[in-house]
Structure formats: structure tokens, C-alpha cells
PDB file of C-alpha atoms in Angstrom:
ATOM      1  CA  UNK A 251      -7.143   7.200  -6.352  1.00 85.00           C
ATOM      2  CA  UNK A 252      -7.798   3.721  -4.202  1.00 84.00           C
ATOM      3  CA  UNK A 253      -5.139   1.751  -2.990  1.00 81.00           C
ATOM      4  CA  UNK A 254      -4.855  -1.471  -1.278  1.00 75.00           C
ATOM      5  CA  UNK A 255      -1.438  -0.612   0.432  1.00 72.00           C
ATOM      6  CA  UNK A 256       0.194   2.192   1.791  1.00 74.00           C
ATOM      7  CA  UNK A 257       2.659   4.267  -0.725  1.00 76.00           C
ATOM      8  CA  UNK A 258       6.238   3.938  -0.055  1.00 75.00           C
ATOM      9  CA  UNK A 259       8.489   7.097   0.183  1.00 80.00           C
ATOM     10  CA  UNK A 260       9.849   7.328  -3.180  1.00 84.00           C
ATOM     11  CA  UNK A 261       6.004   6.790  -4.374  1.00 80.00           C
ATOM     12  CA  UNK A 262       4.765   9.587  -2.109  1.00 78.00           C
ATOM     13  CA  UNK A 263       7.452  12.223  -2.700  1.00 81.00           C
ATOM     14  CA  UNK A 264       6.989  11.351  -6.579  1.00 82.00           C
ATOM     15  CA  UNK A 265       3.341  12.143  -6.663  1.00 77.00           C
ATOM     16  CA  UNK A 266       3.725  15.389  -4.501  1.00 78.00           C
ATOM     17  CA  UNK A 267       5.754  16.801  -7.266  1.00 80.00           C
ATOM     18  CA  UNK A 268       2.332  17.448  -8.926  1.00 76.00           C
ATOM     19  CA  UNK A 269       0.847  18.943  -5.913  1.00 75.00           C
ATOM     20  CA  UNK A 270      -0.165  18.508  -2.365  1.00 81.00           C
ATOM     21  CA  UNK A 271      -0.878  14.858  -1.916  1.00 81.00           C
ATOM     22  CA  UNK A 272      -2.557  13.372   1.045  1.00 84.00           C
ATOM     23  CA  UNK A 273      -3.927   9.969   2.073  1.00 85.00           C
ATOM     24  CA  UNK A 274      -6.774   8.915   4.165  1.00 88.00           C
ATOM     25  CA  UNK A 275      -7.786   5.450   5.419  1.00 87.00           C
ATOM     26  CA  UNK A 276     -11.342   4.348   4.909  1.00 87.00           C
ATOM     27  CA  UNK A 277     -11.353   0.729   5.530  1.00 85.00           C
ATOM     28  CA  UNK A 278      -9.591  -2.519   6.577  1.00 82.00           C
ATOM     29  CA  UNK A 279      -9.703  -5.774   4.293  1.00 80.00           C
ATOM     30  CA  UNK A 280      -8.496  -9.208   5.135  1.00 84.00           C
ATOM     31  CA  UNK A 281      -6.665 -11.322   2.681  1.00 88.00           C
ATOM     32  CA  UNK A 282      -8.274 -14.593   2.353  1.00 93.00           C
ATOM     33  CA  UNK A 283      -6.485 -17.812   0.995  1.00 96.00           C
ATOM     34  CA  UNK A 284      -9.018 -19.321  -1.557  1.00 97.00           C
ATOM     35  CA  UNK A 285      -9.323 -23.036  -3.165  1.00 97.00           C
ATOM     36  CA  UNK A 286     -11.641 -24.618  -5.139  1.00 97.00           C
ATOM     37  CA  UNK A 287     -14.942 -25.401  -3.298  1.00 95.00           C
ATOM     38  CA  UNK A 288     -14.530 -29.259  -4.343  1.00 95.00           C
ATOM     39  CA  UNK A 289     -10.791 -29.055  -2.376  1.00 96.00           C
ATOM     40  CA  UNK A 290     -11.261 -30.978   1.069  1.00 94.00           C
ATOM     41  CA  UNK A 291      -8.530 -29.053   2.599  1.00 95.00           C
ATOM     42  CA  UNK A 292      -9.962 -26.589   5.046  1.00 95.00           C
ATOM     43  CA  UNK A 293      -7.112 -25.093   6.902  1.00 96.00           C
ATOM     44  CA  UNK A 294      -3.356 -23.933   6.279  1.00 97.00           C
ATOM     45  CA  UNK A 295      -0.706 -22.185   8.443  1.00 97.00           C
ATOM     46  CA  UNK A 296       1.838 -19.433   7.394  1.00 96.00           C
ATOM     47  CA  UNK A 297       4.501 -21.656   6.695  1.00 96.00           C
ATOM     48  CA  UNK A 298       2.542 -23.941   4.934  1.00 97.00           C
ATOM     49  CA  UNK A 299       1.318 -21.335   2.508  1.00 97.00           C
ATOM     50  CA  UNK A 300       4.617 -20.128   2.008  1.00 97.00           C
ATOM     51  CA  UNK A 301       5.830 -23.393   1.023  1.00 97.00           C
ATOM     52  CA  UNK A 302       3.163 -23.644  -1.648  1.00 97.00           C
ATOM     53  CA  UNK A 303       3.712 -20.345  -3.165  1.00 97.00           C
ATOM     54  CA  UNK A 304       7.438 -20.596  -3.274  1.00 96.00           C
ATOM     55  CA  UNK A 305       7.167 -23.858  -5.109  1.00 96.00           C
ATOM     56  CA  UNK A 306       8.767 -26.118  -2.179  1.00 97.00           C
ATOM     57  CA  UNK A 307       5.262 -27.957  -1.737  1.00 97.00           C
ATOM     58  CA  UNK A 308       4.042 -29.060  -5.169  1.00 96.00           C
ATOM     59  CA  UNK A 309       1.351 -31.837  -4.412  1.00 97.00           C
ATOM     60  CA  UNK A 310      -1.780 -31.592  -2.301  1.00 97.00           C
ATOM     61  CA  UNK A 311      -1.232 -35.099  -1.268  1.00 96.00           C
ATOM     62  CA  UNK A 312       1.663 -33.521   0.933  1.00 96.00           C
ATOM     63  CA  UNK A 313      -0.869 -31.468   2.989  1.00 96.00           C
ATOM     64  CA  UNK A 314      -3.385 -34.475   3.368  1.00 91.00           C
ATOM     65  CA  UNK A 315      -5.349 -33.970   0.090  1.00 91.00           C
ATOM     66  CA  UNK A 316      -5.274 -35.503  -3.340  1.00 92.00           C
ATOM     67  CA  UNK A 317      -2.537 -36.545  -5.413  1.00 95.00           C
ATOM     68  CA  UNK A 318      -2.747 -33.576  -7.489  1.00 96.00           C
ATOM     69  CA  UNK A 319      -0.423 -30.931  -8.438  1.00 97.00           C
ATOM     70  CA  UNK A 320      -0.952 -27.877  -6.992  1.00 98.00           C
ATOM     71  CA  UNK A 321      -1.833 -24.900  -9.497  1.00 97.00           C
ATOM     72  CA  UNK A 322      -0.910 -21.517  -7.922  1.00 97.00           C
ATOM     73  CA  UNK A 323      -2.543 -18.463  -9.121  1.00 97.00           C
ATOM     74  CA  UNK A 324      -1.323 -15.053  -8.070  1.00 95.00           C
ATOM     75  CA  UNK A 325      -1.900 -11.564  -8.899  1.00 90.00           C
ATOM     76  CA  UNK A 326       0.490  -9.028 -11.140  1.00 83.00           C
ATOM     77  CA  UNK A 327       3.201  -6.862  -9.449  1.00 75.00           C
ATOM     78  CA  UNK A 328       1.286  -3.905  -9.710  1.00 73.00           C
ATOM     79  CA  UNK A 329      -1.649  -5.289  -7.093  1.00 78.00           C
ATOM     80  CA  UNK A 330      -1.490  -4.171  -3.408  1.00 76.00           C
ATOM     81  CA  UNK A 331      -2.532  -7.588  -2.366  1.00 80.00           C
ATOM     82  CA  UNK A 332       0.089  -9.090  -4.257  1.00 84.00           C
ATOM     83  CA  UNK A 333       2.520  -6.647  -2.330  1.00 84.00           C
ATOM     84  CA  UNK A 334       1.283  -7.569   0.979  1.00 84.00           C
ATOM     85  CA  UNK A 335       1.183 -11.313   0.226  1.00 90.00           C
ATOM     86  CA  UNK A 336       4.662 -11.454  -1.004  1.00 91.00           C
ATOM     87  CA  UNK A 337       6.105  -9.653   2.488  1.00 89.00           C
ATOM     88  CA  UNK A 338       3.797 -11.061   4.887  1.00 89.00           C
ATOM     89  CA  UNK A 339       2.909 -14.705   3.892  1.00 92.00           C
ATOM     90  CA  UNK A 340       5.591 -15.762   1.377  1.00 94.00           C
ATOM     91  CA  UNK A 341       8.449 -14.070   3.418  1.00 94.00           C
ATOM     92  CA  UNK A 342       6.780 -14.721   6.632  1.00 93.00           C
ATOM     93  CA  UNK A 343       6.944 -10.929   7.984  1.00 89.00           C
ATOM     94  CA  UNK A 344       3.722 -12.057   9.670  1.00 87.00           C
ATOM     95  CA  UNK A 345       5.634 -14.470  12.053  1.00 89.00           C
ATOM     96  CA  UNK A 346       8.591 -12.109  13.014  1.00 90.00           C
ATOM     97  CA  UNK A 347      11.070  -9.573  11.547  1.00 90.00           C
ATOM     98  CA  UNK A 348      13.760 -12.351  11.901  1.00 93.00           C
ATOM     99  CA  UNK A 349      11.772 -14.467   9.639  1.00 93.00           C
ATOM    100  CA  UNK A 350      11.268 -12.053   6.796  1.00 92.00           C
ATOM    101  CA  UNK A 351      15.022 -11.244   7.064  1.00 94.00           C
ATOM    102  CA  UNK A 352      15.890 -14.627   6.776  1.00 94.00           C
ATOM    103  CA  UNK A 353      13.501 -15.299   4.037  1.00 94.00           C
ATOM    104  CA  UNK A 354      13.647 -12.092   2.211  1.00 92.00           C
ATOM    105  CA  UNK A 355      15.139 -13.667  -1.052  1.00 93.00           C
ATOM    106  CA  UNK A 356      12.037 -16.148  -1.610  1.00 94.00           C
ATOM    107  CA  UNK A 357      10.262 -15.431  -4.694  1.00 94.00           C
ATOM    108  CA  UNK A 358       6.550 -17.062  -6.023  1.00 94.00           C
ATOM    109  CA  UNK A 359       7.050 -19.963  -8.054  1.00 95.00           C
ATOM    110  CA  UNK A 360       7.547 -18.635 -11.517  1.00 94.00           C
ATOM    111  CA  UNK A 361       5.046 -21.511 -12.762  1.00 94.00           C
ATOM    112  CA  UNK A 362       2.196 -19.593 -10.955  1.00 96.00           C
ATOM    113  CA  UNK A 363      -0.769 -18.314 -13.461  1.00 95.00           C
ATOM    114  CA  UNK A 364      -0.729 -14.498 -13.104  1.00 95.00           C
ATOM    115  CA  UNK A 365      -4.109 -12.835 -13.105  1.00 94.00           C
ATOM    116  CA  UNK A 366      -5.420  -9.231 -13.166  1.00 90.00           C
ATOM    117  CA  UNK A 367      -8.033  -8.983 -10.838  1.00 89.00           C
ATOM    118  CA  UNK A 368     -10.420 -10.717  -7.956  1.00 88.00           C
ATOM    119  CA  UNK A 369     -12.854 -11.686 -10.700  1.00 91.00           C
ATOM    120  CA  UNK A 370     -10.484 -13.008 -12.777  1.00 94.00           C
ATOM    121  CA  UNK A 371      -8.657 -15.053  -9.880  1.00 94.00           C
ATOM    122  CA  UNK A 372     -11.907 -16.327  -8.901  1.00 95.00           C
ATOM    123  CA  UNK A 373     -12.913 -17.884 -12.335  1.00 96.00           C
ATOM    124  CA  UNK A 374      -9.648 -19.533 -12.667  1.00 97.00           C
ATOM    125  CA  UNK A 375      -9.751 -21.309  -8.776  1.00 97.00           C
ATOM    126  CA  UNK A 376     -13.407 -22.365  -9.971  1.00 96.00           C
ATOM    127  CA  UNK A 377     -12.572 -23.858 -13.439  1.00 97.00           C
ATOM    128  CA  UNK A 378      -9.423 -25.627 -11.749  1.00 96.00           C
ATOM    129  CA  UNK A 379     -10.073 -28.133  -9.071  1.00 96.00           C
ATOM    130  CA  UNK A 380      -6.126 -28.135  -7.955  1.00 97.00           C
ATOM    131  CA  UNK A 381      -5.713 -24.120  -7.914  1.00 97.00           C
ATOM    132  CA  UNK A 382      -5.147 -22.064  -4.765  1.00 98.00           C
ATOM    133  CA  UNK A 383      -4.790 -18.346  -4.776  1.00 97.00           C
ATOM    134  CA  UNK A 384      -5.569 -15.329  -2.575  1.00 94.00           C
ATOM    135  CA  UNK A 385      -7.688 -12.235  -2.704  1.00 90.00           C
ATOM    136  CA  UNK A 386      -9.270  -9.460  -0.690  1.00 85.00           C
ATOM    137  CA  UNK A 387     -11.833 -10.876   2.071  1.00 83.00           C
ATOM    138  CA  UNK A 388     -14.524  -8.748   0.832  1.00 81.00           C
ATOM    139  CA  UNK A 389     -14.244 -10.361  -2.466  1.00 84.00           C
ATOM    140  CA  UNK A 390     -13.912 -13.901  -1.219  1.00 87.00           C
ATOM    141  CA  UNK A 391     -16.757 -14.075   1.170  1.00 81.00           C
ATOM    142  CA  UNK A 392     -19.201 -11.409  -0.691  1.00 82.00           C
ATOM    143  CA  UNK A 393     -18.502 -11.201  -4.409  1.00 83.00           C
ATOM    144  CA  UNK A 394     -17.260 -14.633  -5.241  1.00 89.00           C
ATOM    145  CA  UNK A 395     -18.354 -16.922  -2.572  1.00 88.00           C
ATOM    146  CA  UNK A 396     -20.238 -19.210  -4.916  1.00 92.00           C
ATOM    147  CA  UNK A 397     -16.717 -19.800  -6.816  1.00 95.00           C
ATOM    148  CA  UNK A 398     -14.459 -19.932  -3.999  1.00 96.00           C
ATOM    149  CA  UNK A 399     -13.827 -21.350  -0.539  1.00 96.00           C
ATOM    150  CA  UNK A 400     -11.918 -19.523   1.830  1.00 95.00           C
ATOM    151  CA  UNK A 401      -9.534 -21.304   4.158  1.00 96.00           C
ATOM    152  CA  UNK A 402      -8.968 -21.180   7.911  1.00 96.00           C
ATOM    153  CA  UNK A 403      -6.075 -19.525   8.681  1.00 96.00           C
ATOM    154  CA  UNK A 404      -3.210 -19.624  11.570  1.00 95.00           C
ATOM    155  CA  UNK A 405       0.140 -17.932  11.825  1.00 93.00           C
ATOM    156  CA  UNK A 406       1.680 -20.807  13.424  1.00 94.00           C
ATOM    157  CA  UNK A 407       0.599 -24.824  13.818  1.00 95.00           C
ATOM    158  CA  UNK A 408      -0.520 -24.408  17.334  1.00 95.00           C
ATOM    159  CA  UNK A 409      -2.275 -21.272  16.860  1.00 94.00           C
ATOM    160  CA  UNK A 410      -6.557 -21.409  16.534  1.00 94.00           C
ATOM    161  CA  UNK A 411      -7.301 -21.669  12.840  1.00 96.00           C
ATOM    162  CA  UNK A 412      -9.715 -18.782  11.902  1.00 94.00           C
ATOM    163  CA  UNK A 413     -11.999 -18.014   8.976  1.00 92.00           C
ATOM    164  CA  UNK A 414     -11.523 -14.428   7.254  1.00 89.00           C
ATOM    165  CA  UNK A 415     -14.464 -12.444   8.464  1.00 86.00           C
ATOM    166  CA  UNK A 416     -15.505  -8.859   9.553  1.00 81.00           C
ATOM    167  CA  UNK A 417     -16.130  -9.948  13.030  1.00 84.00           C
ATOM    168  CA  UNK A 418     -12.792 -11.843  13.076  1.00 86.00           C
ATOM    169  CA  UNK A 419     -10.690  -8.950  11.418  1.00 82.00           C
ATOM    170  CA  UNK A 420     -12.088  -6.680  14.183  1.00 78.00           C
ATOM    171  CA  UNK A 421     -11.638  -8.886  17.055  1.00 81.00           C
ATOM    172  CA  UNK A 422      -7.919  -9.442  15.606  1.00 79.00           C
ATOM    173  CA  UNK A 423      -8.282 -12.958  15.492  1.00 87.00           C
ATOM    174  CA  UNK A 424      -7.820 -13.052  11.822  1.00 87.00           C
ATOM    175  CA  UNK A 425      -4.315 -11.407  11.576  1.00 82.00           C
ATOM    176  CA  UNK A 426      -3.844 -11.113   7.451  1.00 86.00           C
ATOM    177  CA  UNK A 427      -5.452  -7.805   7.180  1.00 81.00           C
ATOM    178  CA  UNK A 428      -3.931  -4.546   5.914  1.00 78.00           C
ATOM    179  CA  UNK A 429      -5.465  -0.859   5.241  1.00 80.00           C
ATOM    180  CA  UNK A 430      -7.529   0.605   2.322  1.00 84.00           C
ATOM    181  CA  UNK A 431      -6.716   4.304   1.441  1.00 87.00           C
ATOM    182  CA  UNK A 432      -7.621   6.880  -0.731  1.00 89.00           C
ATOM    183  CA  UNK A 433      -4.940   9.209  -1.893  1.00 86.00           C
ATOM    184  CA  UNK A 434      -5.919  12.687  -3.146  1.00 87.00           C
ATOM    185  CA  UNK A 435      -5.011  16.390  -4.274  1.00 83.00           C
ATOM    186  CA  UNK A 436      -5.671  18.342  -1.041  1.00 80.00           C
ATOM    187  CA  UNK A 437      -5.808  21.604  -2.817  1.00 78.00           C
ATOM    188  CA  UNK A 438      -8.690  20.264  -5.257  1.00 76.00           C
ATOM    189  CA  UNK A 439     -11.742  21.312  -2.776  1.00 72.00           C
ATOM    190  CA  UNK A 440     -15.337  21.223  -3.934  1.00 84.00           C
ATOM    191  CA  UNK A 441     -16.104  17.609  -5.249  1.00 87.00           C
ATOM    192  CA  UNK A 442     -13.078  16.013  -4.011  1.00 88.00           C
ATOM    193  CA  UNK A 443     -13.804  17.032  -0.152  1.00 88.00           C
ATOM    194  CA  UNK A 444     -17.385  16.369  -0.574  1.00 90.00           C
ATOM    195  CA  UNK A 445     -16.466  12.540  -1.545  1.00 91.00           C
ATOM    196  CA  UNK A 446     -13.998  12.436   1.091  1.00 90.00           C
ATOM    197  CA  UNK A 447     -16.529  13.384   3.583  1.00 91.00           C
ATOM    198  CA  UNK A 448     -19.036  11.058   2.189  1.00 92.00           C
ATOM    199  CA  UNK A 449     -16.486   7.986   2.432  1.00 90.00           C
ATOM    200  CA  UNK A 450     -15.207   8.594   5.815  1.00 89.00           C
ATOM    201  CA  UNK A 451     -19.083   9.874   7.188  1.00 90.00           C
ATOM    202  CA  UNK A 452     -21.410   7.368   8.380  1.00 91.00           C
ATOM    203  CA  UNK A 453     -23.214   6.567   5.255  1.00 91.00           C
ATOM    204  CA  UNK A 454     -19.901   5.735   3.499  1.00 90.00           C
ATOM    205  CA  UNK A 455     -18.652   3.768   6.274  1.00 88.00           C
ATOM    206  CA  UNK A 456     -21.990   1.765   6.587  1.00 88.00           C
ATOM    207  CA  UNK A 457     -21.605   0.587   2.833  1.00 88.00           C
ATOM    208  CA  UNK A 458     -18.090  -0.444   3.619  1.00 84.00           C
ATOM    209  CA  UNK A 459     -19.149  -2.575   5.999  1.00 81.00           C
ATOM    210  CA  UNK A 460     -21.831  -4.040   3.918  1.00 81.00           C
ATOM    211  CA  UNK A 461     -19.575  -4.665   1.052  1.00 76.00           C
ATOM    212  CA  UNK A 462     -17.492  -7.121   3.166  1.00 71.00           C
ATOM    213  CA  UNK A 463     -14.664  -4.873   4.666  1.00 76.00           C
ATOM    214  CA  UNK A 464     -14.005  -3.550   8.128  1.00 79.00           C
ATOM    215  CA  UNK A 465     -14.834   0.333   8.376  1.00 81.00           C
ATOM    216  CA  UNK A 466     -12.311   2.545   9.405  1.00 82.00           C
ATOM    217  CA  UNK A 467     -14.452   4.803  11.925  1.00 70.00           C
ATOM    218  CA  UNK A 468     -16.447   3.754  14.894  1.00 59.00           C
ATOM    219  CA  UNK A 469     -20.138   4.152  14.167  1.00 62.00           C
ATOM    220  CA  UNK A 470     -21.713   7.343  15.191  1.00 54.00           C
ATOM    221  CA  UNK A 471     -23.954   6.898  18.233  1.00 46.00           C
ATOM    222  CA  UNK A 472     -27.055   9.252  18.883  1.00 44.00           C
ATOM    223  CA  UNK A 473     -27.297  10.656  22.388  1.00 40.00           C
ATOM    224  CA  UNK A 474     -30.890  10.894  23.758  1.00 45.00           C
ATOM    225  CA  UNK A 475     -30.978  13.915  25.682  1.00 41.00           C
ATOM    226  CA  UNK A 476     -34.009  13.203  27.262  1.00 44.00           C
ATOM    227  CA  UNK A 477     -32.594  10.150  29.457  1.00 47.00           C
ATOM    228  CA  UNK A 478     -31.423  10.884  32.794  1.00 46.00           C
ATOM    229  CA  UNK A 479     -27.780  11.153  33.269  1.00 45.00           C
ATOM    230  CA  UNK A 480     -26.140   8.440  35.365  1.00 46.00           C
ATOM    231  CA  UNK A 481     -25.359   8.885  38.862  1.00 44.00           C
TER     232      UNK A 481
END
């Protein structure tokens, strides 16, 4: 199975009752904050995003935009992206643990539209000029780049505002990023082992990169034995 967040201890132990369970990291994915392509806004910092999705900020004019009510769109509570967003952005864990503790009671605005996947979110944002949502970076900059606009993001107003991209996640300039995992039964062998080898090998990791995600392993480097050794 694929997972866009780590299993918590209860989930891990529950699943292990059915056999030996293991997990392996195969990629990293950034979280992109997305708006309609007609929206003139170019950047937001973490506290602004938290205020928007908690319902504290309700109109785009409060952020320098049009006098329009903000339309929120979110994922359902089974989504790893949703879990990451609620804790790291809404409750401000990416600012500090102290901020997270202070904001642990924050909840998403109940007026938000709930969608099942990135494709449905992209379609909704495209159809609604006042909408704002969030999705995996690969989906935003590769699969749905004609439908949504990804915003520049900063943790604090004084920090540089950065667009989500593979390079910026790799360089740790874009900090909204999480691990992507494969969870599997380790006693299956055969095709499961072959598939895992493919995912973590050079061909699989190159496809990860091509899909808009950051590979989990460094690229293999061929050493030419005919070259003289450095002195």
C-alpha cells in the first residue's frame, strides 16, 4: 500500500497482527497551496494560511485581493495530505512546538468544500475564482498545472517566499514537504520484493523524479575504471 504520511503506532501495531509489516520511504513530496489562476495573489505565509482555513480570514480583500468571500476546499479525513496540513499549517507545527501546543484546538472551517482527491480539488479550484486549497506538489506542478496556480510560501513574513519545486524541496528552501512510503508484508517475497527493488532502484527513482516528486535516494554514479586515480 502507498501512504503519504507515516503510520502512527496504533495503526502500525494493528496492521502487524496480520503478519510482518514493514515500511520503506520511496520519495518526498511538497505540499502546494493552490488558488484559481485568475487570482492575483502570489504569496502567503503560514499564519495567513492558518487564519484562512480556520475561518478567521474570510475575504480576499483582507489579503490585498478582491472583495470576494474565500471559498475553502479541503481533502477528507482519510487523506495523508489532510493530516499533514492540519498539524503543520493549520495548527502551526512548522513554526514551533510551542505554537502547535497553543493551536492544538484549531479546526478547519466547517464551511469548507470536501473533495476526495487532487483531481477533484483541481477541478473545483479551476471552476471557482475565489477558491483556495492544497495538494501534493507533484500533482500541482505536473498533473494540474493548467488548472491551478501554486503560491509562493514562507513560514514567517520575514522569510523568503518560495515556490514549490523539486529543487527547492531538495535545497530545503521550500519547507512544506513530507515523506511518501510503501507499506508491505515482509514475508511475501517474490513479486513484492521485485516491486520494492524496482521502486527503490535507479529506474523507479528516476520515474519518481519525472512525476514531480523528490527521489528518496541519491542517483547512482558510474565510475570509469580507466580514469587515473587522483593524486
